Amino acid sequence: MSSVQFDIFIILLKLKSYLISMIDDPAHGYDGFELSEEYLSRKYPERKDEILELLAANKISSDAEIAFDELIHQKFKEIVTRLEPSVKLSEILDKYNIIAFNDSIREKVLDEMKHYRDQKLKEIVSVLLQLARIWTQRNEIENNIENFSFLDQEELIRPDELQKLDKLDEDTSVSFSAISKLTQIYLEYLVEYYFRRGGNSALVQFINELEEFRKLASAKYKDLLKEQGFDQNNL
């Protein structure tokens, strides 16, 4: 699979994930490409027409079909496999100002690749260190909350300690937000690194597993609502 074919395959997978998040029931009138057009216009405007034409040419007719067809991943693979590479070698050479693959140019390219790899690894490690630091802070925050909450339950908490408890609640919210944001940044770096460093198979598997995590989180919330006696259909 060429890089162009892989790019299109990843866009199709992201489009499917987006449509799954937007459509609850295939019978609710999503029989066109309105949602797909809106998503592609925002995220991949330069590829929008190409993607929509590919879908239509391969007899994929609606947003609902993309979201709920269990074989859609295989269809996507077949679509991109049939594509002819659209980037010619001469265009690549022009883009990177490569006139001939002599020793000096190869050395320059290898140095650039090494620099890119080192830079990206530093960014990934930096985010992980920030995450580790915030998780360590969370341990201290939660210990303090438990201590103050115990005093509050026993009606022994003083006004200044109550203010500290309120501040800890605020710190907790900020902490969770920071962890979520840093985790998102880490995942973006990870996807980019896999993509650039040739981890194509691992990247596709990883994207599929992220969808499983989304389903797992959704199931946990549904179970929680049931435990609390709420009928989700009435919410």
CSV table of N, CA and C in Angstrom, one decimal, residues 1-16 39-40 43-44 46-48 50-51 54 76-77 79-81 83-87 92 95-96 191-192 194-198 200-201 203-204 207:
chain,number,residue,atom,x,y,z
A,1,MET,N,0.9,-1.2,0.0
A,1,MET,CA,0.0,0.0,0.0
A,1,MET,C,0.9,1.2,0.0
A,2,SER,N,0.7,2.1,-1.0
A,2,SER,CA,1.5,3.3,-1.1
A,2,SER,C,1.1,4.3,0.0
A,3,SER,N,1.9,5.4,0.2
A,3,SER,CA,1.5,6.4,1.2
A,3,SER,C,0.2,7.1,0.9
A,4,VAL,N,0.0,7.3,-0.4
A,4,VAL,CA,-1.3,8.0,-0.8
A,4,VAL,C,-2.5,7.1,-0.5
A,5,GLN,N,-2.3,5.8,-0.9
A,5,GLN,CA,-3.4,4.8,-0.6
A,5,GLN,C,-3.7,4.7,0.9
A,6,PHE,N,-2.6,4.7,1.7
A,6,PHE,CA,-2.7,4.6,3.2
A,6,PHE,C,-3.4,5.8,3.7
A,7,ASP,N,-3.0,7.0,3.2
A,7,ASP,CA,-3.7,8.3,3.6
A,7,ASP,C,-5.2,8.2,3.5
A,8,ILE,N,-5.6,7.7,2.3
A,8,ILE,CA,-7.1,7.6,2.0
A,8,ILE,C,-7.7,6.6,2.9
A,9,PHE,N,-7.0,5.5,3.2
A,9,PHE,CA,-7.6,4.5,4.1
A,9,PHE,C,-7.8,5.0,5.5
A,10,ILE,N,-6.8,5.8,6.0
A,10,ILE,CA,-6.9,6.3,7.3
A,10,ILE,C,-8.1,7.3,7.4
A,11,ILE,N,-8.3,8.2,6.3
A,11,ILE,CA,-9.4,9.1,6.3
A,11,ILE,C,-10.7,8.4,6.3
A,12,LEU,N,-10.8,7.3,5.6
A,12,LEU,CA,-12.0,6.5,5.5
A,12,LEU,C,-12.3,5.9,6.9
A,13,LEU,N,-11.3,5.4,7.6
A,13,LEU,CA,-11.5,4.9,9.0
A,13,LEU,C,-12.0,6.0,9.9
A,14,LYS,N,-11.3,7.2,9.8
A,14,LYS,CA,-11.7,8.3,10.7
A,14,LYS,C,-13.2,8.7,10.4
A,15,LEU,N,-13.5,8.7,9.1
A,15,LEU,CA,-14.9,9.0,8.7
A,15,LEU,C,-15.9,8.1,9.3
A,16,LYS,N,-15.6,6.8,9.3
A,16,LYS,CA,-16.5,5.8,9.9
A,16,LYS,C,-16.6,6.0,11.4
A,39,TYR,N,-18.1,16.5,7.5
A,39,TYR,CA,-16.9,16.1,8.1
A,39,TYR,C,-15.7,16.3,7.2
A,40,LEU,N,-15.8,15.9,6.0
A,40,LEU,CA,-14.7,16.0,5.0
A,40,LEU,C,-14.4,17.5,4.7
A,43,LYS,N,-12.4,18.6,7.9
A,43,LYS,CA,-11.1,18.0,8.2
A,43,LYS,C,-10.2,17.8,7.0
A,44,TYR,N,-10.8,17.4,5.9
A,44,TYR,CA,-10.0,17.1,4.7
A,44,TYR,C,-10.6,17.7,3.5
A,46,GLU,N,-9.3,19.2,1.0
A,46,GLU,CA,-8.6,18.9,-0.3
A,46,GLU,C,-8.9,17.5,-0.8
A,47,ARG,N,-9.4,16.6,0.1
A,47,ARG,CA,-9.7,15.2,-0.3
A,47,ARG,C,-11.2,15.0,-0.4
A,48,LYS,N,-12.0,16.0,-0.1
A,48,LYS,CA,-13.4,15.7,0.0
A,48,LYS,C,-14.0,15.1,-1.2
A,50,GLU,N,-12.7,13.8,-3.8
A,50,GLU,CA,-12.1,12.5,-4.2
A,50,GLU,C,-12.7,11.3,-3.4
A,51,ILE,N,-12.8,11.6,-2.0
A,51,ILE,CA,-13.3,10.5,-1.2
A,51,ILE,C,-14.8,10.2,-1.5
A,54,LEU,N,-15.0,8.2,-4.7
A,54,LEU,CA,-14.6,6.9,-4.5
A,54,LEU,C,-15.7,6.1,-3.8
A,76,PHE,N,-13.2,-0.8,2.4
A,76,PHE,CA,-12.3,0.3,2.3
A,76,PHE,C,-10.9,-0.2,1.8
A,77,LYS,N,-10.5,-1.3,2.4
A,77,LYS,CA,-9.2,-1.9,1.9
A,77,LYS,C,-9.2,-2.2,0.4
A,79,ILE,N,-11.0,-0.8,-1.8
A,79,ILE,CA,-11.1,0.5,-2.6
A,79,ILE,C,-9.7,1.1,-2.7
A,80,VAL,N,-9.0,1.2,-1.7
A,80,VAL,CA,-7.6,1.8,-1.8
A,80,VAL,C,-6.6,0.9,-2.5
A,81,THR,N,-6.8,-0.4,-2.4
A,81,THR,CA,-5.9,-1.4,-3.1
A,81,THR,C,-6.0,-1.2,-4.6
A,83,LEU,N,-6.6,1.6,-6.1
A,83,LEU,CA,-6.2,2.9,-6.6
A,83,LEU,C,-4.8,2.8,-7.2
A,84,GLU,N,-4.6,3.6,-8.3
A,84,GLU,CA,-3.3,3.7,-8.8
A,84,GLU,C,-2.6,4.8,-8.1
A,85,PRO,N,-1.3,4.6,-7.7
A,85,PRO,CA,-0.6,5.7,-7.0
A,85,PRO,C,-0.7,7.0,-7.9
A,86,SER,N,-1.1,8.1,-7.2
A,86,SER,CA,-1.3,9.3,-7.9
A,86,SER,C,-0.1,10.2,-7.9
A,87,VAL,N,0.9,9.9,-7.2
A,87,VAL,CA,2.1,10.7,-7.1
A,87,VAL,C,3.2,10.0,-7.9
A,92,ILE,N,7.8,13.6,-6.7
A,92,ILE,CA,8.4,13.5,-5.4
A,92,ILE,C,9.8,14.1,-5.5
A,95,LYS,N,9.5,17.9,-5.4
A,95,LYS,CA,9.0,18.4,-4.2
A,95,LYS,C,10.2,18.5,-3.2
A,96,TYR,N,11.0,17.5,-3.2
A,96,TYR,CA,12.1,17.5,-2.2
A,96,TYR,C,13.4,18.0,-2.8
A,191,VAL,N,0.3,8.4,17.0
A,191,VAL,CA,-0.3,8.1,15.6
A,191,VAL,C,0.7,8.7,14.6
A,192,GLU,N,1.1,9.9,14.8
A,192,GLU,CA,2.0,10.6,13.8
A,192,GLU,C,3.3,9.8,13.7
A,194,TYR,N,3.9,6.5,14.4
A,194,TYR,CA,3.6,5.3,13.7
A,194,TYR,C,3.5,5.5,12.2
A,195,PHE,N,2.8,6.5,11.9
A,195,PHE,CA,2.5,6.8,10.5
A,195,PHE,C,3.9,7.1,9.7
A,196,ARG,N,4.7,8.0,10.3
A,196,ARG,CA,5.9,8.4,9.7
A,196,ARG,C,7.0,7.3,9.7
A,197,ARG,N,7.0,6.5,10.8
A,197,ARG,CA,8.1,5.5,10.9
A,197,ARG,C,7.7,4.1,10.4
A,198,GLY,N,6.6,4.0,9.7
A,198,GLY,CA,6.3,2.7,9.0
A,198,GLY,C,5.5,1.7,9.8
A,200,ASN,N,2.5,0.9,10.0
A,200,ASN,CA,1.2,1.0,9.4
A,200,ASN,C,0.3,-0.1,10.0
A,201,SER,N,0.7,-1.3,10.1
A,201,SER,CA,-0.2,-2.4,10.6
A,201,SER,C,-0.5,-2.1,12.0
A,203,LEU,N,-0.6,0.8,13.5
A,203,LEU,CA,-1.5,2.0,13.5
A,203,LEU,C,-2.9,1.6,13.2
A,204,VAL,N,-3.2,0.8,12.2
A,204,VAL,CA,-4.5,0.4,11.9
A,204,VAL,C,-5.1,-0.4,13.0
A,207,ILE,N,-6.0,2.1,15.9
A,207,ILE,CA,-7.2,2.9,15.6
A,207,ILE,C,-8.5,2.0,15.9
